[in-house]
CSV table of C-alpha atoms in Angstrom, one decimal:
chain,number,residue,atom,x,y,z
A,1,UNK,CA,148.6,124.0,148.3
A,2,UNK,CA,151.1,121.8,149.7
A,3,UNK,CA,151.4,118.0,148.5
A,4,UNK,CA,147.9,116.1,149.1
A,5,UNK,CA,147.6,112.2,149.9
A,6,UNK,CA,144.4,110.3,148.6
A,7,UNK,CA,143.7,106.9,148.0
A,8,UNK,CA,141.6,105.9,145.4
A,9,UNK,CA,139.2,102.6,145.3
A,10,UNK,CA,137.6,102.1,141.5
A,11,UNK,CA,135.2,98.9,141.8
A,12,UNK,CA,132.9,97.3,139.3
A,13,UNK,CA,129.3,97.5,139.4
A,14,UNK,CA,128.0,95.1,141.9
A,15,UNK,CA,124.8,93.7,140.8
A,16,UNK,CA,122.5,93.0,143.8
A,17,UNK,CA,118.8,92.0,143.0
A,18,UNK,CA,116.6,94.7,144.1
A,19,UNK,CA,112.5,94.0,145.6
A,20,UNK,CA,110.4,92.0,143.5
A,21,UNK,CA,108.2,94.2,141.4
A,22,UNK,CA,105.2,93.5,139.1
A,23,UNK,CA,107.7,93.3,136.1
A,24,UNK,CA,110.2,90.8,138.0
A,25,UNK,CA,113.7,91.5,140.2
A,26,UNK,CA,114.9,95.2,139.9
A,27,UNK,CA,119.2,94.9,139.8
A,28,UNK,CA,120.5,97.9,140.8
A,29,UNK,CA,124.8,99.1,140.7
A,30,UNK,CA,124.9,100.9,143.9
A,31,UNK,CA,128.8,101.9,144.1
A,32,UNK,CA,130.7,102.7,141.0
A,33,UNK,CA,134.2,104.2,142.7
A,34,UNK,CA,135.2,105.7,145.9
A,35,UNK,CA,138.1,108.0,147.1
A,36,UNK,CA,139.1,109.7,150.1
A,37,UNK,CA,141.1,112.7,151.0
A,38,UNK,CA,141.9,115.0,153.7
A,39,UNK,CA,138.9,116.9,152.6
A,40,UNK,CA,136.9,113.5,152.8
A,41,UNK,CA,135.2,111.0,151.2
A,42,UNK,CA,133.7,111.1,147.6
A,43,UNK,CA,131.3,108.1,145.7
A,44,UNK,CA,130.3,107.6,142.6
A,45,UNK,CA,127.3,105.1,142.9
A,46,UNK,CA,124.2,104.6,140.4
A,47,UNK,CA,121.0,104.7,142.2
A,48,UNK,CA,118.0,102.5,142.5
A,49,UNK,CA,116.4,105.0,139.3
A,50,UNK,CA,119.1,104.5,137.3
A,51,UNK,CA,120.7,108.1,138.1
A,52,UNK,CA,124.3,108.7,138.5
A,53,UNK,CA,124.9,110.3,141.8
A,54,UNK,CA,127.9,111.8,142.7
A,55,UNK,CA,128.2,112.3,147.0
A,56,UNK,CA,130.8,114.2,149.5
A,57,UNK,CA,131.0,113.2,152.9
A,58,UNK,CA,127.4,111.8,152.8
A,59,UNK,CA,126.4,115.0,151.6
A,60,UNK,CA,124.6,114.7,147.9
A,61,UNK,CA,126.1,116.8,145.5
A,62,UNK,CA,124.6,116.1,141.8
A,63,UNK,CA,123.2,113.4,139.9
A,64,UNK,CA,122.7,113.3,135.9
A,65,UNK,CA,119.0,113.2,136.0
A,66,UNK,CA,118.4,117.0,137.0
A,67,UNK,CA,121.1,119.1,135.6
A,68,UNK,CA,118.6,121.9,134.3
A,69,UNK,CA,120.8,124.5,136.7
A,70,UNK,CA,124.4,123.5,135.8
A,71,UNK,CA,123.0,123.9,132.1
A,72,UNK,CA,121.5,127.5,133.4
A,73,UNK,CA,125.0,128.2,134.6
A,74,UNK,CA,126.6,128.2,131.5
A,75,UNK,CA,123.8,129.5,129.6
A,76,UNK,CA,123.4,132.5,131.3
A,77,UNK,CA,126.8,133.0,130.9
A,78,UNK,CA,127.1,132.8,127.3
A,79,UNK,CA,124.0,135.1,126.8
A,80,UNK,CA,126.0,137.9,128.2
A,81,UNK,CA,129.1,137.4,126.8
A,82,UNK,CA,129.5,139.1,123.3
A,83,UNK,CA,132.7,136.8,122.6
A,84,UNK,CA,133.1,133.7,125.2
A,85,UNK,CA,136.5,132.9,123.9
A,86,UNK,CA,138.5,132.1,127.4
A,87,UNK,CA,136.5,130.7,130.0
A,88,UNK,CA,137.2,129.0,133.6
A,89,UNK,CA,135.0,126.7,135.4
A,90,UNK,CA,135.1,126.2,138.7
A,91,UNK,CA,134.3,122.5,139.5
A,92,UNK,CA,134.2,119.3,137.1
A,93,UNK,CA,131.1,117.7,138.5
A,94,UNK,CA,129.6,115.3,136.4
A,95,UNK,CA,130.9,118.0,133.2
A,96,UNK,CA,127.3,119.3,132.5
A,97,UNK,CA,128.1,123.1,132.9
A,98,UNK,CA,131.4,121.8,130.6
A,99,UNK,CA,129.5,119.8,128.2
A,100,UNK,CA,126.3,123.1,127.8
A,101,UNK,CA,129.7,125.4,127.0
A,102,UNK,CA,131.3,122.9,125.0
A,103,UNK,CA,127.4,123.3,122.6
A,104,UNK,CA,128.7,127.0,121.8
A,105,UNK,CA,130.6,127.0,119.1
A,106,UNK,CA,131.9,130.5,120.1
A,107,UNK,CA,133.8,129.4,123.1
A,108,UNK,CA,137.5,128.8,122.3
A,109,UNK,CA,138.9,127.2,125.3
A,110,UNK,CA,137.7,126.7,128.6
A,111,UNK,CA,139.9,125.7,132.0
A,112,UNK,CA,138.1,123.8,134.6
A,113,UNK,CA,139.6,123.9,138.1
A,114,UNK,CA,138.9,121.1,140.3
A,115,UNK,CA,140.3,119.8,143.4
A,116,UNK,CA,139.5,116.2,143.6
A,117,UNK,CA,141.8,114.3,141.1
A,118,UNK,CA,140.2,111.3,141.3
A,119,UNK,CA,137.2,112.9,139.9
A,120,UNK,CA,139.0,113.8,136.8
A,121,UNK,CA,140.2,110.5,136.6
A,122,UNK,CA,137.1,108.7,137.0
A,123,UNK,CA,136.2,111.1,133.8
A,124,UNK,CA,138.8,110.1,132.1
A,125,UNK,CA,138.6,106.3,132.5
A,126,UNK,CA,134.7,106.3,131.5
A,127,UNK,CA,133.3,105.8,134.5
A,128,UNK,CA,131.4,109.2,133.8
A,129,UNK,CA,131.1,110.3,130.3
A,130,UNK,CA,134.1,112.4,129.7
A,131,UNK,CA,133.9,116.1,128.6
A,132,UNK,CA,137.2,115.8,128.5
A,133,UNK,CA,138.4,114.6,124.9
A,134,UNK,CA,137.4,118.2,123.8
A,135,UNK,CA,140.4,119.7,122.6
A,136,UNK,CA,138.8,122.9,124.2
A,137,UNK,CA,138.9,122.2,127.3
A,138,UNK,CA,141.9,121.4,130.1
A,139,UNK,CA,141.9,120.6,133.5
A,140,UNK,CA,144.3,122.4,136.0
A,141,UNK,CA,144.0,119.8,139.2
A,142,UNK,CA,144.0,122.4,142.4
A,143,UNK,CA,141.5,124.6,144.7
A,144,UNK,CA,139.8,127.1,142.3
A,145,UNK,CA,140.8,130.2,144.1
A,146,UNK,CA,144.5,129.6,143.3
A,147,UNK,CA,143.8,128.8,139.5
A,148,UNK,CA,141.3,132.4,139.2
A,149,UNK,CA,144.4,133.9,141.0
A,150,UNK,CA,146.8,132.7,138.9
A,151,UNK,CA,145.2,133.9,135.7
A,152,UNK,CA,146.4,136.8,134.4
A,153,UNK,CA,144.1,139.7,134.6
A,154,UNK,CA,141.7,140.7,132.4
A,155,UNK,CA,141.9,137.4,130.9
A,156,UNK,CA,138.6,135.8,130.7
A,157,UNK,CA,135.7,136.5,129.4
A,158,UNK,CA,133.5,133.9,132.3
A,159,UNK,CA,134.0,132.4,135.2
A,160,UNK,CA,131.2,130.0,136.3
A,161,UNK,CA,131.4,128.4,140.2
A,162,UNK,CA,129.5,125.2,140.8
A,163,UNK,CA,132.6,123.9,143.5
A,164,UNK,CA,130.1,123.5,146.6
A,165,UNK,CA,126.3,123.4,147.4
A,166,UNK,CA,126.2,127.0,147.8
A,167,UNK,CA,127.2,129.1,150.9
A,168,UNK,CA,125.0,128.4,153.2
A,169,UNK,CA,125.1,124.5,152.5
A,170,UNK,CA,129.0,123.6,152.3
A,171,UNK,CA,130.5,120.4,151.6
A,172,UNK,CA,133.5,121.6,152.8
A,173,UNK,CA,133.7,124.5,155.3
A,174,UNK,CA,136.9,125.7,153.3
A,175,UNK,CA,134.9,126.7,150.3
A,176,UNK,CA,133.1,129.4,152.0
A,177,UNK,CA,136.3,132.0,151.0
A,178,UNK,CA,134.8,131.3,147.5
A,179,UNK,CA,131.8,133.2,148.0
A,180,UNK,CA,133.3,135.7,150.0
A,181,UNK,CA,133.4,139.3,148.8
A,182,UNK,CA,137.7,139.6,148.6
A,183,UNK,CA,137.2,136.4,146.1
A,184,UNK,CA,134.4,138.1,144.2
A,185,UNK,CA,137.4,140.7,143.7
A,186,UNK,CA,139.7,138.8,142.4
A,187,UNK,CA,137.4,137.3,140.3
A,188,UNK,CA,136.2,140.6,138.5
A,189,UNK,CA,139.9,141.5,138.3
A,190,UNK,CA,140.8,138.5,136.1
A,191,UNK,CA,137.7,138.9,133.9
A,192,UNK,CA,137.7,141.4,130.8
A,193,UNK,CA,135.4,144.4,130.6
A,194,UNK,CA,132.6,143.2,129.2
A,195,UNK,CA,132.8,139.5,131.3
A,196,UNK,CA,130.7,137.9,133.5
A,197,UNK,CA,130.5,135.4,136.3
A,198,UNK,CA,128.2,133.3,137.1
A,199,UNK,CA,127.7,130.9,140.8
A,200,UNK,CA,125.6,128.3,141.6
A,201,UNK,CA,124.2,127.0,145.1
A,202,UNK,CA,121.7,124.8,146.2
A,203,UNK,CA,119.2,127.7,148.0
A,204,UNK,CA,119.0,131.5,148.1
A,205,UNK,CA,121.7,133.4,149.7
A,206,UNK,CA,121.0,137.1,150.5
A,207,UNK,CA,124.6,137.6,152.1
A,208,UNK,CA,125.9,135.8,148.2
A,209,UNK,CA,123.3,138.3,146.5
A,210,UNK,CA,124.8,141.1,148.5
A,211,UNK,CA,128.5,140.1,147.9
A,212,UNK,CA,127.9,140.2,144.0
A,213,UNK,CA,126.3,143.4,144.2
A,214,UNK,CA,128.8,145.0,146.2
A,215,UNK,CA,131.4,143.9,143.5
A,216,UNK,CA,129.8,143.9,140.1
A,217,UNK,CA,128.1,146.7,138.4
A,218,UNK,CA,125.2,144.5,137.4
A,219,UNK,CA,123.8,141.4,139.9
A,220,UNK,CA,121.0,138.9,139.2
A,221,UNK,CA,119.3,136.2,140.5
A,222,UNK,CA,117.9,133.2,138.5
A,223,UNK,CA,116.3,130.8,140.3
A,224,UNK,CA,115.3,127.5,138.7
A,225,UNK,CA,112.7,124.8,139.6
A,226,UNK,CA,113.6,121.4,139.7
A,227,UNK,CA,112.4,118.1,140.2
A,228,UNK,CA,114.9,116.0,142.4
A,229,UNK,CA,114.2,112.4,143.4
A,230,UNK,CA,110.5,113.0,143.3
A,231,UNK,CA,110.9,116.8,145.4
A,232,UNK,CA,109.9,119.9,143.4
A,233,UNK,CA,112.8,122.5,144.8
A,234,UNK,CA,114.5,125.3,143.8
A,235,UNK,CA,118.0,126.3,143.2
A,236,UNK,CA,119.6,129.7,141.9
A,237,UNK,CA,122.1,131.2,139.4
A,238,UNK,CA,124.2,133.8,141.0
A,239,UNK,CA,125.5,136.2,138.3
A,240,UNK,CA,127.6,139.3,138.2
A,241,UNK,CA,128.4,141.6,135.2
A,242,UNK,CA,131.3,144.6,134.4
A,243,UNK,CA,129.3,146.0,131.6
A,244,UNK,CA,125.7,147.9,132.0
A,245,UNK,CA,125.3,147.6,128.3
């Protein structure tokens, strides 16, 4: 990728006096920090609830008070995995799916490729807590199909994708190479024989199911309930094996 110009606002918790409700004013801290790119704009702000919410272009992405699937995305992982010593993780979020690997004591190191620096920085200064003082875990700043494709192969033993809201729901329309079967490819090239990925979207795919089947020896589908901002709705753990064992 060529060189990328952003510009990066960090602001400090407004307080703004919320309806009156039978236990007095509600304050709320609507906007934490804001950046934009030339893939768009991305918040930080706390909602009304008290959830940190991360958005893309409008588009909500994750908050911290339903992260049942980005925990599922590295569990599942790690159940398949004999030995998760190298793994790469394909978007920092709010570092849920970073922070459930980080609870194995098996996993040696762990890469996580994300594209938004500012998001890494608003990590690192605290503005979300940081998964990031680990010494496990590094950060290469950069579009996750050029970090997998810079791995060597047969190099990791997982590679978990949380980068988008899922194929058929895209933040940005670039992403859907990622679950693309040529991608898929390179991804089971770089990952040893008995390694696994695992993706993540918002609602079922059949063309994503089909992709992982058409590249991985074993494909499975895990979808998982959750509660979000009052909805019951379901999302789903993509996942795609080398070994039949």
């Amino acid at each position: 990728m060529g060189p990328r110009l952003h510009r990066q606002h960090l602001r400090l918790p407004l307080l703004r006096l919320g309806p009156l409700t039978g236990q007095g004013l509600v304050l709320t801290l609507p906007e934490l920090a804001r950046t934009v790119s030339e893939r768009g704009e991305v918040v930080l702000r706390r909602r009304d609830d008290g959830a940190l919410e991360l958005r893309v272009n409008g588009v909500f992405v994750m908050d911290d008070r339903e992260t049942s699937s980005e925990e599922l995305l590295a569990s599942a992982a790690l159940a398949s995995v004999r030995r998760p010593d190298r793994v790469l993780v394909g978007g920092l979020g709010l570092g849920y799916t970073v922070r459930a690997l980080l609870a194995d004591d098996r996993v040696g190191s762990i890469t996580v490729a994300e594209i938004e620096p500012d998001l890494v920085a608003w990590m690192r200064s605290g503005l979300v807590p940081s998964v990031l003082d680990d010494p496990r875990v590094s950060v290469e700043v950069g579009d996750v199909q050029v970090v997998v494709a810079a791995s060597p192969d047969a190099s990791l033993d997982a590679i978990l994708l949380d980068v988008d809201n899922g194929p058929d729901f895209l933040v940005y329309n670039e992403n859907s190479a990622i679950y693309a079967p040529s991608f898929l490819e390179v991804c089971r090239s770089k990952l040893r024989p008995d390694g696994v990925l695992t993706v993540w979207s918002s609602s079922a795919s059949s063309a994503l199911e089909d992709a992982v089947a058409e590249v991985f020896e074993v494909a499975a589908v895990m979808p998982v309930p959750v509660r979000l901002q009052g909805r019951d709705e379901l999302y789903y753990v993509y996942q795609g094996s080398l070994s039949t064992d």
